[in-house]
CSV table of C-alpha atoms in Angstrom, one decimal:
chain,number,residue,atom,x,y,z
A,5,UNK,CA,0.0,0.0,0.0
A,6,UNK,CA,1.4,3.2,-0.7
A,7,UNK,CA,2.0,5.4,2.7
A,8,UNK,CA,0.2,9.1,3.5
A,9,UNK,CA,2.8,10.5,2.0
A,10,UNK,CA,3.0,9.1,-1.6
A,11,UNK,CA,-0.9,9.8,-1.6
A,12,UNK,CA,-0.5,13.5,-0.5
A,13,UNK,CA,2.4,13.9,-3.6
A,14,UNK,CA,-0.7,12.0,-5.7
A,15,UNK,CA,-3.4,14.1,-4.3
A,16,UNK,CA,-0.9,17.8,-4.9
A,17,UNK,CA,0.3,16.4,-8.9
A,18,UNK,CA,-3.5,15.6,-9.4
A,19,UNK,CA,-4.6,19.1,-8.3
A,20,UNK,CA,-2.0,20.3,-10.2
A,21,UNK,CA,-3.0,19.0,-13.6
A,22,UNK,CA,-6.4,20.2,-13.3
A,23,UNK,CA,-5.2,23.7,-12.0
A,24,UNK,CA,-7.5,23.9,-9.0
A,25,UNK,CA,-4.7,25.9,-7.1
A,26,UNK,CA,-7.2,29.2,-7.0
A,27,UNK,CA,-10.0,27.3,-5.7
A,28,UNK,CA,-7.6,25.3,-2.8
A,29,UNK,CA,-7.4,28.0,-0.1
A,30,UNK,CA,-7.3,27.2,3.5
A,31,UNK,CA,-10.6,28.5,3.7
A,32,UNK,CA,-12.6,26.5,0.7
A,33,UNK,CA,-10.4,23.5,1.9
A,34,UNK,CA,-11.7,23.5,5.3
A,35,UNK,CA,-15.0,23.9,4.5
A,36,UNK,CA,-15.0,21.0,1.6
A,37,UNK,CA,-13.3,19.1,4.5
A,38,UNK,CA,-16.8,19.7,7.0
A,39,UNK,CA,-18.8,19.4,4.1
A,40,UNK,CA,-17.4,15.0,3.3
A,41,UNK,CA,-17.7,14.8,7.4
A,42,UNK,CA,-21.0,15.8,6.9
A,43,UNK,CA,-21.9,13.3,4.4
A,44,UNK,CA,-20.3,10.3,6.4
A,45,UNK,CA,-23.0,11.4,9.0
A,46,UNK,CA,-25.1,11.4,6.7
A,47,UNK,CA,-25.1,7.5,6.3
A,48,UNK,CA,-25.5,7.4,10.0
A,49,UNK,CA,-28.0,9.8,10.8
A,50,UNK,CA,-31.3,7.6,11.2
A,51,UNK,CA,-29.7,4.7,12.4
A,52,UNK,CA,-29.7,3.2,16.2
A,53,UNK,CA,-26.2,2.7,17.5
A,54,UNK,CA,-26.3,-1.0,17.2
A,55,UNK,CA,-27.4,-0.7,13.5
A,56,UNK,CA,-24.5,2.2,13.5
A,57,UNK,CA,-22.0,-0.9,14.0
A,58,UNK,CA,-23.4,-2.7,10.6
A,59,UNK,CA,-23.1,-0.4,8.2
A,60,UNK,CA,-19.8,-2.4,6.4
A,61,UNK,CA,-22.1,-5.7,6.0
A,62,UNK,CA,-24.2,-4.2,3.4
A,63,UNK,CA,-22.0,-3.9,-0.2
A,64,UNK,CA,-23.5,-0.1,-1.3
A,65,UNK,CA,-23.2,1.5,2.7
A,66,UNK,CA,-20.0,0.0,2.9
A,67,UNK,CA,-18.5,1.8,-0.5
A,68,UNK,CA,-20.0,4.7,0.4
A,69,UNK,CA,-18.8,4.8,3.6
A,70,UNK,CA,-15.3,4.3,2.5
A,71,UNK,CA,-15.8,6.9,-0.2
A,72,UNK,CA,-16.2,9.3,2.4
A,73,UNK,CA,-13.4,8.7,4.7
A,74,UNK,CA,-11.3,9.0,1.3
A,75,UNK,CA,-13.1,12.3,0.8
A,76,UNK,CA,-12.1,13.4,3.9
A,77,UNK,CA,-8.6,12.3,4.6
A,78,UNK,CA,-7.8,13.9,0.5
A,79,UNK,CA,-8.8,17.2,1.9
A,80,UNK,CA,-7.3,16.5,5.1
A,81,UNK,CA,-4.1,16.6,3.5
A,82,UNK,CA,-4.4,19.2,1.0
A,83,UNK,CA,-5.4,21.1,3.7
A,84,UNK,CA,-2.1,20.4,5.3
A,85,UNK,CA,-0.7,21.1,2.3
A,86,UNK,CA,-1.6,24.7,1.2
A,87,UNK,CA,-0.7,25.7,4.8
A,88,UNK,CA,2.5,23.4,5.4
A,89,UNK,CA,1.7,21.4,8.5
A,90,UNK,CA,2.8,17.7,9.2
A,91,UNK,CA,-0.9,15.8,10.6
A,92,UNK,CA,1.6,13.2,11.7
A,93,UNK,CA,3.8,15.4,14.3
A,94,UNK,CA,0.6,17.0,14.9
A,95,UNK,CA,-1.3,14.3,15.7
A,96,UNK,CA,1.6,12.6,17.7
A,97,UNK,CA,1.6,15.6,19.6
A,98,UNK,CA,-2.0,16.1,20.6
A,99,UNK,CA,-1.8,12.4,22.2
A,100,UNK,CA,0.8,13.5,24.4
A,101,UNK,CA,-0.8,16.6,25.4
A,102,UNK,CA,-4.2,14.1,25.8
A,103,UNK,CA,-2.1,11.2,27.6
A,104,UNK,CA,-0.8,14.4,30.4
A,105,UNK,CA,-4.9,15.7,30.1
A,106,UNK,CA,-6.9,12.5,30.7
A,107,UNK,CA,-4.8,10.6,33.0
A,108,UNK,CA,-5.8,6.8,33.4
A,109,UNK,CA,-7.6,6.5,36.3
A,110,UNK,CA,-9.0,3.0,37.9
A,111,UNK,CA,-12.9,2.1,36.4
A,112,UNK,CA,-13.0,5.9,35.3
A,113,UNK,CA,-14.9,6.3,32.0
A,114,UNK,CA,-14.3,10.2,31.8
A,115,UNK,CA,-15.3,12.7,28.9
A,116,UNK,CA,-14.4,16.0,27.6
B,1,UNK,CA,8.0,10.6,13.1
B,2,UNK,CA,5.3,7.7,13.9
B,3,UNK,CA,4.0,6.5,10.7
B,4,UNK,CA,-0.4,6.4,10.1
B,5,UNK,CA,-0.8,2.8,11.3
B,6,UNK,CA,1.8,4.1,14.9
B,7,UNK,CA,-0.7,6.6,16.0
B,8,UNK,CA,-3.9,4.5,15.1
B,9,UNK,CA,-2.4,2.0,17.7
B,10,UNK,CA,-1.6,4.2,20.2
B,11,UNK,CA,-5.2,6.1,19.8
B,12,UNK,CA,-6.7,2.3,20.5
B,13,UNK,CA,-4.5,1.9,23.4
B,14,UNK,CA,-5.6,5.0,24.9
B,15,UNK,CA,-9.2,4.5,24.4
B,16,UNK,CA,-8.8,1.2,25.9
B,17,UNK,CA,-7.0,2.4,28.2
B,18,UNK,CA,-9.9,4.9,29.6
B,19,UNK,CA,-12.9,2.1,29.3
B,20,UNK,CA,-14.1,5.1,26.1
B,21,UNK,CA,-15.1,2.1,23.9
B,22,UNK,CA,-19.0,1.9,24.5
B,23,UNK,CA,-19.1,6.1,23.2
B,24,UNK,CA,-17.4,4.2,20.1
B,25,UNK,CA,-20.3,3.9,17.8
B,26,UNK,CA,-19.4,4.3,14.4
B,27,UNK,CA,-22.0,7.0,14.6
B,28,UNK,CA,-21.1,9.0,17.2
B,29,UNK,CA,-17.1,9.1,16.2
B,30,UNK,CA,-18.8,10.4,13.0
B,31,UNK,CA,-20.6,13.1,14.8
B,32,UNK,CA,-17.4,14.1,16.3
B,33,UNK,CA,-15.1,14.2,13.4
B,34,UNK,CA,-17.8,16.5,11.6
B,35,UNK,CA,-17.6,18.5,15.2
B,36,UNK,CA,-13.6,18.8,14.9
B,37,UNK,CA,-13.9,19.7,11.2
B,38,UNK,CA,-16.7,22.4,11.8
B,39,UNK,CA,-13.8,23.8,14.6
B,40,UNK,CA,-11.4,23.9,11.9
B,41,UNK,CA,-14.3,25.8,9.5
B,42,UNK,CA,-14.3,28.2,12.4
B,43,UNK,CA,-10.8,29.2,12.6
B,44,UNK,CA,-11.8,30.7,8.7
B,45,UNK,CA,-15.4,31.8,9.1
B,46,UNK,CA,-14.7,35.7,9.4
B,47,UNK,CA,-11.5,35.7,7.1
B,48,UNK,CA,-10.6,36.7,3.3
B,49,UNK,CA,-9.5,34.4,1.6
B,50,UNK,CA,-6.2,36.2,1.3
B,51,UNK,CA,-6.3,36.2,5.6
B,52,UNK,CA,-6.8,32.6,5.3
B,53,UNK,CA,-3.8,31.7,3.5
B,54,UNK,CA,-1.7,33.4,6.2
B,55,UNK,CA,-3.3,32.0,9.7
B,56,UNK,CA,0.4,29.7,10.7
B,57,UNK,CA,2.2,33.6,10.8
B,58,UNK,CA,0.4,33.6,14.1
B,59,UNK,CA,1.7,30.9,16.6
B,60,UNK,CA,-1.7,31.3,18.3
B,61,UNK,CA,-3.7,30.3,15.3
B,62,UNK,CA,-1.0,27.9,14.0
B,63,UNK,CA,-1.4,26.0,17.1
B,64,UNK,CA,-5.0,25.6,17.0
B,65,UNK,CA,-5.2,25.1,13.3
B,66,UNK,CA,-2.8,22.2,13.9
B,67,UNK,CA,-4.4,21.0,17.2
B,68,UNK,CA,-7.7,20.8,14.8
B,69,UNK,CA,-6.1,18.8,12.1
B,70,UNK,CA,-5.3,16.3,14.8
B,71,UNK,CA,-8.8,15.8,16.2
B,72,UNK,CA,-9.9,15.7,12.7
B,73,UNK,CA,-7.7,12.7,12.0
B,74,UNK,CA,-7.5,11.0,15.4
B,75,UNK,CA,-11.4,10.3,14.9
B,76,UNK,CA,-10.8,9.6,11.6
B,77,UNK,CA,-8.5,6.9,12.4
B,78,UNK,CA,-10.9,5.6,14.9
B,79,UNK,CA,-13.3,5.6,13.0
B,80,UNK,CA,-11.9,3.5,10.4
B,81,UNK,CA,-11.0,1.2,13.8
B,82,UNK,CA,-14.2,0.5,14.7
B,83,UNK,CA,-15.3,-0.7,11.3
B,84,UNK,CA,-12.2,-2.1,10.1
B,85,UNK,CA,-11.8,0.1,7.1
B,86,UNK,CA,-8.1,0.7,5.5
B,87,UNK,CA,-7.7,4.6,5.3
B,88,UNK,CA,-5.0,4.5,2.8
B,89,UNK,CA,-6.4,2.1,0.9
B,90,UNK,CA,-9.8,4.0,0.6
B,91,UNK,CA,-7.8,7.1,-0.9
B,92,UNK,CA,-5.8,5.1,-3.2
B,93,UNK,CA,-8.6,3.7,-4.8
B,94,UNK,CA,-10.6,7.2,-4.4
B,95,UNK,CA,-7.9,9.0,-6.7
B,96,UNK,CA,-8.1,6.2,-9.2
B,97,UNK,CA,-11.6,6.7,-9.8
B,98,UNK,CA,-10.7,10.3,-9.5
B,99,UNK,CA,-8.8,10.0,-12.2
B,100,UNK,CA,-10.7,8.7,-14.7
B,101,UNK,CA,-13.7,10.8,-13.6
B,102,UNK,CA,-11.7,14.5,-13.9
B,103,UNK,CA,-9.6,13.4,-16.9
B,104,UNK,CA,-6.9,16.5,-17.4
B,105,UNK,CA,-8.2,18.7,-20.2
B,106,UNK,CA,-5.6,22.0,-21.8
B,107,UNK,CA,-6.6,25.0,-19.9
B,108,UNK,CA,-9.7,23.5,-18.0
B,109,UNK,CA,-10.1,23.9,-14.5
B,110,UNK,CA,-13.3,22.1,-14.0
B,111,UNK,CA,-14.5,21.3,-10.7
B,112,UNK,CA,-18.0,18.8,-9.4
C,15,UNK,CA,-47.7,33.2,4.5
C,16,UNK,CA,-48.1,30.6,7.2
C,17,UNK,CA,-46.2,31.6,10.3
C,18,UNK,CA,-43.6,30.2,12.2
C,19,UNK,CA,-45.8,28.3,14.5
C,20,UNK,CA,-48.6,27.0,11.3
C,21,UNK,CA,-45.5,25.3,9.7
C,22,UNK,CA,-44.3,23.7,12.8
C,23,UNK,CA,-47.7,22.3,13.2
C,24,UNK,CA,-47.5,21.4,9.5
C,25,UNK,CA,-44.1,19.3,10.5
C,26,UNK,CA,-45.0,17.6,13.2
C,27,UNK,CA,-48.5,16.4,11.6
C,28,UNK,CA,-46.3,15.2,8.6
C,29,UNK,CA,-43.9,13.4,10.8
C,30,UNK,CA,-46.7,11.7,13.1
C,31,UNK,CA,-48.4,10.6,9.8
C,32,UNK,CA,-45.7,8.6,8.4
C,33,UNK,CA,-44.5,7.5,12.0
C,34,UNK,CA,-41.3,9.1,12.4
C,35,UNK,CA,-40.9,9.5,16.2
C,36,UNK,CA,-38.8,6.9,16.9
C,37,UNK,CA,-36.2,8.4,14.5
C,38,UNK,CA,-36.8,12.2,15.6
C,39,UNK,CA,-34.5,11.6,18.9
C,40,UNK,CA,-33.0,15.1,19.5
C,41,UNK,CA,-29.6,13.7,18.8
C,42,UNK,CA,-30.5,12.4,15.2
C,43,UNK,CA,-32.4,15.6,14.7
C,44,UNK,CA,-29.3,17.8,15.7
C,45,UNK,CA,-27.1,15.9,13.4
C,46,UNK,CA,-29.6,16.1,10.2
C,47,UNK,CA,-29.5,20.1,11.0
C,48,UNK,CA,-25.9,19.8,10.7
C,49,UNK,CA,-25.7,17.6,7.2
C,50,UNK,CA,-28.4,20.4,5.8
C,51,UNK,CA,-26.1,23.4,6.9
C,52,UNK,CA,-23.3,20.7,5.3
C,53,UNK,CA,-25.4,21.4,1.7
C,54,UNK,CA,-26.0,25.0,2.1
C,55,UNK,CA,-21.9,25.4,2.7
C,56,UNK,CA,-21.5,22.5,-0.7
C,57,UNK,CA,-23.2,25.3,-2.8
C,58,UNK,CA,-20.9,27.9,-1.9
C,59,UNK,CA,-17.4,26.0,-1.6
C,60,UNK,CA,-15.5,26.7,-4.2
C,61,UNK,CA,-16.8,30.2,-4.5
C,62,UNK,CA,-15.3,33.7,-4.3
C,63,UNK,CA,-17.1,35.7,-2.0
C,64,UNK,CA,-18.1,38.3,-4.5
C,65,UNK,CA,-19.5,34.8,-6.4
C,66,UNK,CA,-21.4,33.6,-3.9
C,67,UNK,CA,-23.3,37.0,-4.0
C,68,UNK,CA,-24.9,36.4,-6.9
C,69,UNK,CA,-26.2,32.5,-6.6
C,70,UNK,CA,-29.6,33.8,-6.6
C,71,UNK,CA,-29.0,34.9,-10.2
C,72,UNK,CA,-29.0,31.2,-11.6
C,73,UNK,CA,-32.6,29.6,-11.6
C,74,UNK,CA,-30.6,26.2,-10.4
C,75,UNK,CA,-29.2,27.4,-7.6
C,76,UNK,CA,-31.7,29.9,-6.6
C,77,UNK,CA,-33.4,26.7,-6.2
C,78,UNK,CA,-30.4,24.5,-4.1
C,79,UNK,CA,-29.8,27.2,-1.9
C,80,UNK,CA,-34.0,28.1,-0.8
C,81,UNK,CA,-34.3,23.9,-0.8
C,82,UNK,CA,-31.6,23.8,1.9
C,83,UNK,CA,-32.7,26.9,4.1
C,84,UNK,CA,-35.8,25.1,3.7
C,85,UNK,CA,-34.6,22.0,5.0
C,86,UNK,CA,-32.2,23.5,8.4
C,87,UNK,CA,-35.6,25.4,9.4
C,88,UNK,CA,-37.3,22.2,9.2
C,89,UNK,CA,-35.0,20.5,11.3
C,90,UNK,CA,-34.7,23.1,13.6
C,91,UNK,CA,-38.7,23.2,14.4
C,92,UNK,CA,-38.3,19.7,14.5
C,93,UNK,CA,-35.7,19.6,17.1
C,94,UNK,CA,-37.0,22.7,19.4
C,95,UNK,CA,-40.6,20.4,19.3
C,96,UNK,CA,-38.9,17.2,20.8
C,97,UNK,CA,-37.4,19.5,23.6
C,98,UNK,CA,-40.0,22.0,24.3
C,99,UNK,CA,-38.3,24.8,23.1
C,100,UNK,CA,-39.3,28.0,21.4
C,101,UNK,CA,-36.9,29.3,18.9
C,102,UNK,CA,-38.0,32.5,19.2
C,103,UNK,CA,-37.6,33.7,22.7
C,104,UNK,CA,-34.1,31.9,22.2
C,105,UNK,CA,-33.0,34.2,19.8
C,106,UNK,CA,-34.7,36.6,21.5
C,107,UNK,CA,-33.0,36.4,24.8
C,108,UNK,CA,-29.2,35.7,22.5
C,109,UNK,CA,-29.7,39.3,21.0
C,110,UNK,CA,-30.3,40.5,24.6
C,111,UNK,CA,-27.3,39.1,25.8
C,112,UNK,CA,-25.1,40.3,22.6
C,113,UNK,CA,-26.2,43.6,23.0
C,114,UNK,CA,-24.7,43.8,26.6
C,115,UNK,CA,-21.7,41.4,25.1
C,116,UNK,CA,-21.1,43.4,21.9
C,117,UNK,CA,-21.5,47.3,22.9
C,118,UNK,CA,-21.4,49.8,19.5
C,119,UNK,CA,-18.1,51.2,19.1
C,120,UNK,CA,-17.4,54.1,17.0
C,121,UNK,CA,-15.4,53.1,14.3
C,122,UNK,CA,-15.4,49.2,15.8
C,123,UNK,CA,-15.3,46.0,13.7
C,124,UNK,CA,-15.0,43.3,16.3
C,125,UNK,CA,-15.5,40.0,16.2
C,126,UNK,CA,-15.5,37.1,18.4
D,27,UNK,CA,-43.1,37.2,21.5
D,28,UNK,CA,-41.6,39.2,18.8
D,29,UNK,CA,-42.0,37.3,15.7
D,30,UNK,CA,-40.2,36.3,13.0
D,31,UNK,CA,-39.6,39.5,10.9
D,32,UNK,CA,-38.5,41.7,14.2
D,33,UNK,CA,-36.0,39.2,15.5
D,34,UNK,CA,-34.8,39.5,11.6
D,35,UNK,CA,-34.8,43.4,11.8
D,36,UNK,CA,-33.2,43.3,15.1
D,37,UNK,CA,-30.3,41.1,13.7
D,38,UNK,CA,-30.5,43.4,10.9
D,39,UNK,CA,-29.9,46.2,12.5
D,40,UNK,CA,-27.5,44.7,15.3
D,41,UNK,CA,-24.7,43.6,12.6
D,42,UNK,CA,-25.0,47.3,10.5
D,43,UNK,CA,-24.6,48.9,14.0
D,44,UNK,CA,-21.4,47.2,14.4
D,45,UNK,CA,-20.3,47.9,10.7
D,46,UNK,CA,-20.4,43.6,10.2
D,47,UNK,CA,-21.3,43.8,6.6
D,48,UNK,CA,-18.3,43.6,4.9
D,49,UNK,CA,-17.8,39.9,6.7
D,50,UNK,CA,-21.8,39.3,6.1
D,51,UNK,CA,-21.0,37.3,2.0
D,52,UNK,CA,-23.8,34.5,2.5
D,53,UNK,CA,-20.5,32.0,2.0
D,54,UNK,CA,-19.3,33.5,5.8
D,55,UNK,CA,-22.9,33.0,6.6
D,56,UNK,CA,-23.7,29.4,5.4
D,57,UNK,CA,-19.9,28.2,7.5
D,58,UNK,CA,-21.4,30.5,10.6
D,59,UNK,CA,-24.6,28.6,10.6
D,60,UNK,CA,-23.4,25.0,9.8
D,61,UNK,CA,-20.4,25.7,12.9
D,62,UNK,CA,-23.0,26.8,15.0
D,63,UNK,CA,-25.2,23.6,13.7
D,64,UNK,CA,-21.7,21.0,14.8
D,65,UNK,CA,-22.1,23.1,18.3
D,66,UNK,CA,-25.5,21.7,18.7
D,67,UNK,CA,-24.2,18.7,17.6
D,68,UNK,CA,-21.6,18.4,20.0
D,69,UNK,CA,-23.8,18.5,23.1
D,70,UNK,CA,-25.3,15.2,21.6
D,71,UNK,CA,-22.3,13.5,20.6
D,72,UNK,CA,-21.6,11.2,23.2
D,73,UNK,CA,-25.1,10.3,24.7
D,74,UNK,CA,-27.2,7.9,23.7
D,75,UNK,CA,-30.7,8.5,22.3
D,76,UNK,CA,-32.4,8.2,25.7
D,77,UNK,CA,-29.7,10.6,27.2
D,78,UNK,CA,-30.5,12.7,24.6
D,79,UNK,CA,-34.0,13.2,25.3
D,80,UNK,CA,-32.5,14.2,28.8
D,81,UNK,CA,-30.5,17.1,27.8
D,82,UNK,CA,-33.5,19.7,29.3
D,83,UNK,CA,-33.9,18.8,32.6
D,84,UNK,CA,-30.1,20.2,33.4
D,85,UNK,CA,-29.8,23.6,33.5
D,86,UNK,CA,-26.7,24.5,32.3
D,87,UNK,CA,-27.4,21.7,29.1
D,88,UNK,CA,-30.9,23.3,28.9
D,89,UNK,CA,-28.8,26.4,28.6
D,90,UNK,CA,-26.1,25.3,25.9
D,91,UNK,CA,-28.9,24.0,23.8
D,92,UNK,CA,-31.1,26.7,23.8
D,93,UNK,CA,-28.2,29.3,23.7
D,94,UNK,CA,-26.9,27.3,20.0
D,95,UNK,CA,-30.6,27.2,18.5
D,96,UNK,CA,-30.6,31.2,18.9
D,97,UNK,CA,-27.6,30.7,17.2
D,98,UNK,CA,-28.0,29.1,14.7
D,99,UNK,CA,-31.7,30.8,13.6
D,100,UNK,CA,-29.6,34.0,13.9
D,101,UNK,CA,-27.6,32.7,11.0
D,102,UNK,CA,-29.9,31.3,8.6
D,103,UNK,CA,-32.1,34.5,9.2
D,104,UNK,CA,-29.2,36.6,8.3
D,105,UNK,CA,-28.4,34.2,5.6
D,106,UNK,CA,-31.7,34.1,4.1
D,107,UNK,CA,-31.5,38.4,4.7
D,108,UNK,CA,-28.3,39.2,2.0
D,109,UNK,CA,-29.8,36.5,-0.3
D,110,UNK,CA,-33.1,38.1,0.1
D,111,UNK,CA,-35.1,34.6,1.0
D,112,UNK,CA,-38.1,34.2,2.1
D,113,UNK,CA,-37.3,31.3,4.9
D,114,UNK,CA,-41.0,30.6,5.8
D,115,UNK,CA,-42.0,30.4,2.3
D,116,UNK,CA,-39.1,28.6,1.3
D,117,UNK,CA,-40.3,25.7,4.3
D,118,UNK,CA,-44.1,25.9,3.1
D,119,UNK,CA,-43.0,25.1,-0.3
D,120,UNK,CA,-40.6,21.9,0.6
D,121,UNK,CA,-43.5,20.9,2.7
D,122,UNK,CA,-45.5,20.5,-0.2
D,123,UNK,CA,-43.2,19.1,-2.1
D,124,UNK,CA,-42.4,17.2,0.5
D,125,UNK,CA,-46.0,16.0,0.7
D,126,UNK,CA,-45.9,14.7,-3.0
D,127,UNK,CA,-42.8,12.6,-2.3
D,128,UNK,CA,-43.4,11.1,0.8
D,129,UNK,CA,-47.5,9.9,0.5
D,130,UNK,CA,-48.6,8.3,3.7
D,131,UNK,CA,-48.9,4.4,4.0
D,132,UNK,CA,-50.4,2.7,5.8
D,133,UNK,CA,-47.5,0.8,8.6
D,134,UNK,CA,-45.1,2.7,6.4
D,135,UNK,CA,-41.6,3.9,8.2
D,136,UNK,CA,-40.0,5.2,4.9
D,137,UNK,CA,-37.2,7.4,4.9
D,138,UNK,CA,-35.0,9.1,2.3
């Protein structure tokens, strides 16, 4: 499989060929970004939580489900992209600022 | 730096960690990663698009614009955990059809 | 024109009719409010903002853009009926408190 | 109560008071209303439904929730105010349509 990487140099050369560089500020990106989220709840919006947890077992949810979380994570990282930040490092870093925020505690199921 | 399938791990180890798998629904980690991508939206509401394309020049904004990025992808992540979906996988096969669907045409920027 | 209160009637006859309760929790509500803002931002995405003044201009999207206003009011009625609450003295008492929060300055643009 | 049109010429007037215009492009709008729309969202994000139904009977939830509806009706008034829309004859019009699409049946749950 090719890494987040190759697929962010993919996603920047295919954005590139179609000239869509006006159209990728911040801005727009973040909002396309809200906008795939939204459609991934989309799928789930009517269901129960237990039916929530089936959604892969039926061919046309589950493609359209992974549709979106492709949607997402593309504009995820041209997001990144246009602004120059890493969502590894960035992420890698949050858990350590949650890990010192949210410290295990014994039978405690605790929520921000 | 921790590579994609790294931080998924330690993002299950830390949920475990905290009993947080009963809020797990696919559903609800949907609801939250449009919730993180809405704060992201946020950050940009008010500004130009010229403002937008200069919010890292403030370490104030860079930090939550990259604090942002990693909530967005951290529920990502787990939500691709919950319902065993390969993240990378999804976009690679998203670009393809991508491809075919946007072929590159002389001068066109042409956008769905 | 039917008032605020005659379509909210209207709603929650049409709901009861085709038995809909069960799906109208105020959670499921809340998050179909959100996917309809979700469209309403779609049609204005990749716009500048001098383009997305004149949307009203194109039949098409004249249409798109009253169809999703139509659709986050619904929602909205739909979700104050499950709780018991009335939109308008909400707004009401918000504007009370940004009057107080948001004093007029001469000369002042300020945001939050 | 005040009704619909004064809370509109309120919000009107509150936002030329404070010289907001120039941020007011119904693009800034539509992002306002749909982060405004994820706040609401957030409240319900980790509750079940029946906690959901629950969220009134704290005050300071009671509070939040009422406190984002204001919100977010302030936004799609406003929206619906630089686009010049109608919003209550923009809803009477997708309930009929709405009427057309979804005919009652008998035992029918049906959604879209």
């Amino acid at each position: 499989m090719p890494d987040l990487d190759a697929l962010r140099r993919r996603l920047v050369a295919f954005a590139d060929a179609r000239d869509w560089g006006p159209y990728h500020t911040p801005k727009n990106l973040a909002s396309a970004l809200s906008v795939e989220a939204a459609e991934l709840v989309e799928v789930f919006q009517w269901l129960t939580p237990e039916e929530s947890a089936g959604v892969m077992e039926d061919a046309e949810s589950a493609h359209r489900v992974a549709d979106e979380v492709a949607d997402v994570l593309a504009y995820l990282l041209q997001f990144c992209e246009v602004l120059g930040i890493d969502p590894l490092r960035a992420l890698a870093e949050k858990i350590e600022r949650n890990e010192r925020r949210f410290p295990v505690r014994p039978g405690g199921r605790l929520r921000d």
